[in-house]
Amino acid sequence: MTQTRAEARLTSVEEQYPLAPSVLDADVYRDPARYRRELEDVLFEAWFPVFPSSDVAKPRDYVVWDQLDQSVVITRLDDGTVSSWHNVCQHRGARLLDGSGHCPTGRIKCPWHGFVYDLEGVVGSVPLRDSFDPGLLDGLRAPAVRVTEWGGWIWLTLSDDTPELLDYLGVIGEELAGYELDGYTTQYRHSVTLQANWKIVVDAFNETWHVPFTHQDTLGGVVLWRDAALKIASPHSWMTLPVRGLTDRVSSTDHRKTHICHYLAFPNTIFSCFPTHLQMWSAWPLSPDETLLCAYQMAGPAPAGMTDEKWARNNERDWKHFLDVLLEDSEVINGFTKVARSKGFTKNMFNTAESRLTAFHGEIAKRLR
Ligand code: FES
Ligand SMILES: [Fe+2]
């Protein structure tokens, strides 16, 4: 029997599935105290891509990020950079902004007693200023949140101690840089609330051997799931996944041109990259038993020889296909809350094909204080 090119690239089982089998206590998916510690010790310490840069394309555009029990304003300043700060009035805690929009005056007025903030969250005018303790108003601002732009995304972290973004991303940043994502545009987006712990959702997308059971009709004939090669790049992980009609047709030594390359930017974001476009999604915990999945499709310019119309049709087809696959995953994932506290659910056993799950949970455990 002739080997496929993908098979020929795999030199050993160890290279394909790098970690030994492991066991995980089921409590990590249902214990409310564990959930709270994960927010503080894992999620608050990470960098996240939160919105495409194009969501605040022009100076004085803003967008509000409401996740992880936090609310953060992101603004585009007149010099073209972005600023972000907690969306909380420093007088008595009112929420300052909602949704997204454009602020032509560059002044944001609290809806309760009219404190005015500039686009960097600094308090300017204060009604009844003389009636306040002047020491408390001196230099007053909504606390800043670290933010940066990279790869067509706005990234933020709630921690002052997390390393700079590209140091944090490491190999994943180097991999993503090869796609020149700055040239991509956002085409589609979709959000869905799933009835499962956020780590169940992350787990669900980091192994491929459920494909023949969950996705036989949608993916079974497309991806060569047996030939996925898993890589651990602590705290992140990734895999190369051969695709029929691409891996066997395109000749290149760059896996980004021949495979779907699927990256977990620890802890909760996945970039699933095709050579010319990608789907990206984040799993935002809402409670121990609920997760908001926010998905996007972004694409580069039409490949050589393809009209923009055909490229748009292809992208629409790919997005519909992605939504079909997501629906199949959702049907399984949505069953978890009903069994999360079952006396019959005591542990997960991960095989070597689930090495990325072993690595993911190991990274979380390492971070819990
Ligand atoms: S709460 Fe904002 S001005 Fe009072
Ligand atoms: Fe799936």
Short mmCIF file of C-alpha atoms and ligand atoms in Angstrom, two decimals:
data_model
loop_
_atom_site.label_atom_id
_atom_site.label_comp_id
_atom_site.label_asym_id
_atom_site.label_seq_id
_atom_site.Cartn_x
_atom_site.Cartn_y
_atom_site.Cartn_z
CA MET A 1 0.00 0.00 0.00
CA THR A 2 1.44 3.40 -0.87
CA GLN A 3 1.89 5.91 1.89
CA THR A 4 0.23 9.30 1.68
CA ARG A 5 2.64 12.21 1.77
CA ALA A 6 1.38 13.08 5.25
CA GLU A 7 2.12 9.59 6.50
CA ALA A 8 5.57 9.75 5.01
CA ARG A 9 6.26 12.91 7.03
CA LEU A 10 5.54 11.20 10.30
CA THR A 11 8.68 9.47 11.45
CA SER A 12 7.40 7.88 14.67
CA VAL A 13 4.36 7.42 16.85
CA GLU A 14 6.12 9.50 19.52
CA GLU A 15 6.37 12.42 17.16
CA GLN A 16 2.69 12.25 16.28
CA TYR A 17 1.41 11.85 19.87
CA PRO A 18 4.05 13.38 22.17
CA LEU A 19 2.71 12.74 25.70
CA ALA A 20 1.89 9.63 27.72
CA PRO A 21 -1.73 8.81 28.66
CA SER A 22 -3.05 10.67 31.72
CA VAL A 23 -6.02 10.83 34.09
CA LEU A 24 -7.93 13.94 35.19
CA ASP A 25 -10.30 14.19 38.17
CA ALA A 26 -13.83 15.13 37.06
CA ASP A 27 -14.02 17.80 39.78
CA VAL A 28 -11.90 20.13 37.66
CA TYR A 29 -14.95 20.57 35.43
CA ARG A 30 -17.54 21.22 38.16
CA ASP A 31 -16.03 22.60 41.36
CA PRO A 32 -17.10 26.28 41.73
CA ALA A 33 -14.03 27.09 43.86
CA ARG A 34 -11.75 25.62 41.17
CA TYR A 35 -13.61 27.67 38.56
CA ARG A 36 -12.96 30.89 40.51
CA ARG A 37 -9.28 30.06 40.89
CA GLU A 38 -9.03 29.38 37.17
CA LEU A 39 -10.42 32.84 36.45
CA GLU A 40 -7.92 34.52 38.73
CA ASP A 41 -4.82 32.40 38.28
CA VAL A 42 -5.15 31.32 34.66
CA LEU A 43 -7.50 33.57 32.68
CA PHE A 44 -6.64 36.88 34.34
CA GLU A 45 -2.95 36.13 33.66
CA ALA A 46 -3.31 35.41 29.93
CA TRP A 47 -3.29 37.44 26.74
CA PHE A 48 -6.49 37.21 24.66
CA PRO A 49 -7.36 38.30 21.13
CA VAL A 50 -10.64 40.08 21.91
CA PHE A 51 -11.73 41.88 18.74
CA PRO A 52 -10.49 42.26 15.17
CA SER A 53 -8.59 45.55 14.87
CA SER A 54 -11.10 46.61 12.25
CA ASP A 55 -13.79 46.81 14.95
CA VAL A 56 -12.15 50.08 16.02
CA ALA A 57 -10.94 51.11 12.58
CA LYS A 58 -11.09 54.89 12.94
CA PRO A 59 -9.84 57.29 15.63
CA ARG A 60 -12.46 57.72 18.38
CA ASP A 61 -14.13 54.37 17.61
CA TYR A 62 -14.72 52.26 20.70
CA VAL A 63 -15.85 48.78 21.61
CA VAL A 64 -16.65 47.24 24.99
CA TRP A 65 -15.38 43.80 25.98
CA ASP A 66 -17.57 42.10 28.57
CA GLN A 67 -16.14 38.72 29.58
CA LEU A 68 -14.78 36.97 32.69
CA ASP A 69 -16.93 39.21 34.95
CA GLN A 70 -14.96 42.16 33.61
CA SER A 71 -15.94 45.08 31.40
CA VAL A 72 -13.22 46.87 29.45
CA VAL A 73 -13.42 49.82 27.06
CA ILE A 74 -11.14 49.71 24.01
CA THR A 75 -10.73 52.96 22.08
CA ARG A 76 -8.81 54.05 19.00
CA LEU A 77 -6.91 57.23 19.86
CA ASP A 78 -6.26 60.12 17.49
CA ASP A 79 -2.65 58.95 17.00
CA GLY A 80 -3.94 55.57 15.73
CA THR A 81 -2.96 53.51 18.77
CA VAL A 82 -5.46 51.72 20.99
CA SER A 83 -6.16 52.33 24.66
CA SER A 84 -8.09 50.16 27.08
CA TRP A 85 -9.37 50.64 30.59
CA HIS A 86 -11.92 49.27 33.00
CA ASN A 87 -15.45 50.37 32.09
CA VAL A 88 -16.30 51.47 35.62
CA CYS A 89 -16.94 54.99 36.86
CA GLN A 90 -14.57 55.87 39.67
CA HIS A 91 -17.27 57.84 41.49
CA ARG A 92 -19.77 55.10 42.36
CA GLY A 93 -19.13 52.27 39.97
CA ALA A 94 -21.58 52.91 37.12
CA ARG A 95 -20.89 51.20 33.79
CA LEU A 96 -19.72 53.90 31.43
CA LEU A 97 -20.18 52.50 27.92
CA ASP A 98 -22.02 49.69 26.22
CA GLY A 99 -21.60 47.94 22.88
CA SER A 100 -19.57 49.75 20.26
CA GLY A 101 -19.64 53.04 18.40
CA HIS A 102 -17.90 56.28 17.59
CA CYS A 103 -17.30 59.10 20.06
CA PRO A 104 -16.77 62.27 17.98
CA THR A 105 -16.10 64.55 20.97
CA GLY A 106 -13.57 62.19 22.53
CA ARG A 107 -15.41 62.72 25.83
CA ILE A 108 -17.33 59.98 27.60
CA LYS A 109 -19.85 61.11 30.21
CA CYS A 110 -20.95 58.85 33.04
CA PRO A 111 -24.72 58.35 32.77
CA TRP A 112 -25.19 58.73 36.53
CA HIS A 113 -23.63 62.01 37.77
CA GLY A 114 -21.74 63.19 34.72
CA PHE A 115 -18.06 62.56 35.46
CA VAL A 116 -16.32 62.99 32.09
CA TYR A 117 -13.59 60.63 30.86
CA ASP A 118 -11.26 61.07 27.89
CA LEU A 119 -10.53 58.25 25.41
CA GLU A 120 -7.74 56.98 27.68
CA GLY A 121 -10.02 56.74 30.71
CA VAL A 122 -8.68 59.85 32.47
CA VAL A 123 -11.27 61.86 34.41
CA GLY A 124 -11.61 65.46 33.18
CA SER A 125 -14.54 67.49 34.33
CA VAL A 126 -16.37 66.59 37.54
CA PRO A 127 -19.74 68.17 38.44
CA LEU A 128 -19.74 69.72 41.96
CA ARG A 129 -15.93 69.35 41.93
CA ASP A 130 -15.53 71.56 45.03
CA SER A 131 -17.72 69.21 47.07
CA PHE A 132 -15.25 66.30 46.71
CA ASP A 133 -12.09 65.57 48.66
CA PRO A 134 -9.62 67.09 46.16
CA GLY A 135 -6.98 64.50 46.95
CA LEU A 136 -9.22 61.76 45.60
CA LEU A 137 -9.79 63.56 42.30
CA ASP A 138 -6.12 64.25 41.68
CA GLY A 139 -4.97 62.17 38.67
CA LEU A 140 -8.17 60.11 38.80
CA ARG A 141 -8.67 57.62 35.98
CA ALA A 142 -10.44 54.38 35.21
CA PRO A 143 -7.68 51.79 35.75
CA ALA A 144 -5.79 51.01 32.55
CA VAL A 145 -5.75 47.53 31.02
CA ARG A 146 -2.72 46.35 29.02
CA VAL A 147 -3.57 46.19 25.34
CA THR A 148 -1.70 45.69 22.08
CA GLU A 149 -2.46 45.08 18.42
CA TRP A 150 -0.94 42.22 16.53
CA GLY A 151 -1.91 40.02 13.59
CA GLY A 152 -5.09 41.97 12.85
CA TRP A 153 -6.36 41.53 16.44
CA ILE A 154 -6.62 43.59 19.57
CA TRP A 155 -5.13 41.60 22.41
CA LEU A 156 -5.49 42.40 26.07
CA THR A 157 -4.40 41.01 29.39
CA LEU A 158 -5.81 41.75 32.81
CA SER A 159 -2.39 41.23 34.41
CA ASP A 160 0.49 43.68 34.83
CA ASP A 161 2.92 40.78 35.21
CA THR A 162 2.26 38.74 32.07
CA PRO A 163 5.21 38.92 29.62
CA GLU A 164 4.85 40.98 26.44
CA LEU A 165 2.50 39.38 23.91
CA LEU A 166 5.05 37.86 21.52
CA ASP A 167 7.07 36.45 24.42
CA TYR A 168 3.84 35.00 25.78
CA LEU A 169 2.85 33.44 22.43
CA GLY A 170 6.30 32.06 21.63
CA VAL A 171 6.14 29.46 18.86
CA ILE A 172 2.44 30.13 18.30
CA GLY A 173 3.25 33.76 17.48
CA GLU A 174 6.02 32.67 15.10
CA GLU A 175 3.63 30.26 13.40
CA LEU A 176 0.80 32.78 13.08
CA ALA A 177 3.20 35.44 11.79
CA GLY A 178 3.72 33.30 8.67
CA TYR A 179 0.10 33.87 7.62
CA GLU A 180 0.47 37.66 7.41
CA LEU A 181 -2.81 38.09 9.22
CA ASP A 182 -2.59 41.89 9.04
CA GLY A 183 -3.79 41.50 5.45
CA TYR A 184 -6.86 39.45 6.44
CA THR A 185 -10.38 40.82 6.72
CA THR A 186 -13.12 39.61 9.04
CA GLN A 187 -15.96 38.12 7.04
CA TYR A 188 -18.23 36.31 9.46
CA ARG A 189 -18.80 36.01 13.20
CA HIS A 190 -21.04 33.93 15.41
CA SER A 191 -21.59 33.47 19.15
CA VAL A 192 -23.28 30.60 20.92
CA THR A 193 -23.73 29.73 24.60
CA LEU A 194 -22.79 26.13 25.32
CA GLN A 195 -23.94 24.14 28.33
CA ALA A 196 -20.57 22.95 29.55
CA ASN A 197 -17.54 24.05 31.52
CA TRP A 198 -15.13 26.15 29.44
CA LYS A 199 -12.43 23.47 29.56
CA ILE A 200 -14.79 20.90 28.06
CA VAL A 201 -15.18 23.30 25.15
CA VAL A 202 -11.42 23.76 24.75
CA ASP A 203 -10.88 20.00 25.04
CA ALA A 204 -13.45 19.36 22.32
CA PHE A 205 -11.39 21.15 19.69
CA ASN A 206 -7.94 19.88 20.56
CA GLU A 207 -8.12 16.31 19.39
CA THR A 208 -9.21 14.90 16.05
CA TRP A 209 -10.15 11.33 16.74
CA HIS A 210 -13.80 12.21 17.44
CA VAL A 211 -14.07 13.14 13.74
CA PRO A 212 -15.32 9.73 12.51
CA PHE A 213 -17.96 9.65 15.27
CA THR A 214 -19.16 13.26 15.55
CA HIS A 215 -18.34 14.62 12.10
CA GLN A 216 -18.40 11.67 9.72
CA ASP A 217 -20.54 13.46 7.11
CA THR A 218 -18.99 16.91 7.42
CA LEU A 219 -15.29 16.22 8.01
CA GLY A 220 -14.82 12.47 7.65
CA GLY A 221 -14.07 12.66 3.94
CA VAL A 222 -12.07 15.88 4.15
CA VAL A 223 -9.50 15.75 6.94
CA LEU A 224 -7.05 12.88 7.38
CA TRP A 225 -7.62 12.88 11.11
CA ARG A 226 -5.48 9.79 11.74
CA ASP A 227 -2.47 11.69 10.46
CA ALA A 228 -2.77 14.74 12.70
CA ALA A 229 0.61 15.44 14.31
CA LEU A 230 0.42 17.03 17.76
CA LYS A 231 2.96 19.46 19.17
CA ILE A 232 3.31 20.88 22.67
CA ALA A 233 4.65 24.43 22.93
CA SER A 234 4.06 25.10 26.62
CA PRO A 235 1.69 26.60 27.65
CA HIS A 236 0.24 26.40 24.13
CA SER A 237 -0.11 23.49 21.74
CA TRP A 238 -0.78 22.93 18.07
CA MET A 239 -1.20 20.32 15.40
CA THR A 240 -0.87 19.86 11.68
CA LEU A 241 -3.83 18.16 10.07
CA PRO A 242 -3.60 16.85 6.50
CA VAL A 243 -6.51 17.63 4.17
CA ARG A 244 -7.64 15.72 1.11
CA GLY A 245 -7.15 17.78 -2.04
CA LEU A 246 -4.58 20.04 -0.40
CA THR A 247 -1.87 18.04 1.34
CA ASP A 248 -1.75 15.54 -1.52
CA ARG A 249 -1.81 18.24 -4.20
CA VAL A 250 0.34 21.13 -2.99
CA SER A 251 4.06 20.59 -2.82
CA SER A 252 5.77 22.73 -0.20
CA THR A 253 8.02 22.31 2.80
CA ASP A 254 5.91 24.86 4.71
CA HIS A 255 3.19 23.01 6.64
CA ARG A 256 1.11 26.19 6.59
CA LYS A 257 0.68 25.77 2.84
CA THR A 258 -0.14 22.05 2.90
CA HIS A 259 -2.13 21.41 6.10
CA ILE A 260 -4.75 22.85 8.35
CA CYS A 261 -2.64 24.15 11.20
CA HIS A 262 -4.58 24.33 14.40
CA TYR A 263 -3.17 26.40 17.25
CA LEU A 264 -4.30 26.74 20.86
CA ALA A 265 -3.25 30.16 22.18
CA PHE A 266 -3.42 29.22 25.84
CA PRO A 267 -5.79 29.13 27.52
CA ASN A 268 -8.97 29.64 25.53
CA THR A 269 -8.42 30.66 21.90
CA ILE A 270 -8.03 28.49 18.85
CA PHE A 271 -6.78 29.58 15.45
CA SER A 272 -7.65 27.00 12.81
CA CYS A 273 -5.62 28.13 9.82
CA PHE A 274 -5.97 27.13 6.19
CA PRO A 275 -3.31 28.44 3.79
CA THR A 276 -5.42 31.45 2.80
CA HIS A 277 -8.06 31.93 5.53
CA LEU A 278 -8.85 30.92 9.07
CA GLN A 279 -11.50 30.31 11.62
CA MET A 280 -10.77 31.49 15.12
CA TRP A 281 -12.80 31.01 18.27
CA SER A 282 -12.56 31.72 21.97
CA ALA A 283 -14.25 29.91 24.85
CA TRP A 284 -15.33 32.48 27.45
CA PRO A 285 -16.44 31.01 30.79
CA LEU A 286 -19.83 32.33 31.95
CA SER A 287 -20.19 30.05 34.99
CA PRO A 288 -18.82 26.62 35.95
CA ASP A 289 -21.43 25.10 33.63
CA GLU A 290 -21.76 27.60 30.79
CA THR A 291 -19.43 28.89 28.13
CA LEU A 292 -19.82 31.52 25.44
CA LEU A 293 -18.09 30.50 22.24
CA CYS A 294 -17.28 33.45 19.95
CA ALA A 295 -16.16 32.43 16.46
CA TYR A 296 -14.83 34.40 13.49
CA GLN A 297 -13.80 33.70 9.94
CA MET A 298 -11.09 35.85 8.40
CA ALA A 299 -9.56 35.61 4.95
CA GLY A 300 -6.65 37.01 3.03
CA PRO A 301 -6.92 38.41 -0.48
CA ALA A 302 -8.25 36.16 -3.27
CA PRO A 303 -5.58 33.63 -4.29
CA ALA A 304 -3.86 34.20 -7.64
CA GLY A 305 -6.14 33.36 -10.55
CA MET A 306 -9.37 33.56 -8.55
CA THR A 307 -11.92 36.36 -8.93
CA ASP A 308 -13.07 38.21 -5.82
CA GLU A 309 -16.60 36.90 -6.44
CA LYS A 310 -15.47 33.29 -6.51
CA TRP A 311 -13.31 33.86 -3.45
CA ALA A 312 -16.30 35.33 -1.61
CA ARG A 313 -18.44 32.31 -2.59
CA ASN A 314 -15.73 29.93 -1.39
CA ASN A 315 -15.49 31.74 1.92
CA GLU A 316 -19.24 31.69 2.42
CA ARG A 317 -19.24 27.93 1.72
CA ASP A 318 -16.40 27.39 4.20
CA TRP A 319 -18.18 29.40 6.89
CA LYS A 320 -21.39 27.42 6.44
CA HIS A 321 -19.37 24.24 6.68
CA PHE A 322 -17.70 25.48 9.87
CA LEU A 323 -21.13 26.26 11.39
CA ASP A 324 -22.34 22.76 10.49
CA VAL A 325 -19.31 21.23 12.21
CA LEU A 326 -19.77 23.49 15.23
CA LEU A 327 -23.40 22.40 15.50
CA GLU A 328 -22.29 18.78 15.62
CA ASP A 329 -19.80 19.56 18.38
CA SER A 330 -22.43 21.62 20.22
CA GLU A 331 -24.85 18.72 20.35
CA VAL A 332 -22.29 16.68 22.25
CA ILE A 333 -20.96 19.56 24.37
CA ASN A 334 -24.45 20.66 25.45
CA GLY A 335 -25.00 17.33 27.15
CA PHE A 336 -22.23 17.92 29.68
CA THR A 337 -24.01 20.10 32.20
CA LYS A 338 -26.61 17.37 32.66
CA VAL A 339 -23.92 14.86 33.64
CA ALA A 340 -21.26 17.10 35.17
CA ARG A 341 -22.35 16.13 38.71
CA SER A 342 -23.27 12.56 37.92
CA LYS A 343 -21.97 10.05 40.46
CA GLY A 344 -20.86 8.10 37.42
CA PHE A 345 -18.48 10.82 36.24
CA THR A 346 -15.33 10.56 38.31
CA LYS A 347 -12.44 11.06 35.91
CA ASN A 348 -11.33 11.55 32.33
CA MET A 349 -8.75 9.26 30.82
CA PHE A 350 -6.74 10.84 28.05
CA ASN A 351 -4.95 8.67 25.51
CA THR A 352 -1.82 9.69 23.64
CA ALA A 353 -3.96 11.04 20.77
CA GLU A 354 -5.26 13.42 23.44
CA SER A 355 -1.77 14.69 24.32
CA ARG A 356 -2.87 18.29 23.80
CA LEU A 357 -5.55 17.83 26.49
CA THR A 358 -3.01 16.36 28.89
CA ALA A 359 -0.77 19.37 28.25
CA PHE A 360 -3.64 21.88 28.59
CA HIS A 361 -4.81 20.59 31.94
CA GLY A 362 -1.24 20.28 33.18
CA GLU A 363 -0.65 23.95 32.37
CA ILE A 364 -3.78 24.98 34.24
CA ALA A 365 -2.84 22.89 37.29
CA LYS A 366 0.65 24.45 37.30
CA ARG A 367 -0.82 27.94 37.51
CA LEU A 368 -3.32 27.44 40.32
CA ARG A 369 -2.02 29.06 43.49
S1 FES B 1 -21.28 56.90 39.18
FE1 FES B 1 -20.37 57.94 37.55
S2 FES B 1 -20.57 60.00 38.03
FE2 FES B 1 -21.51 58.99 39.70
FE FE B 2 -15.44 18.45 16.67
#
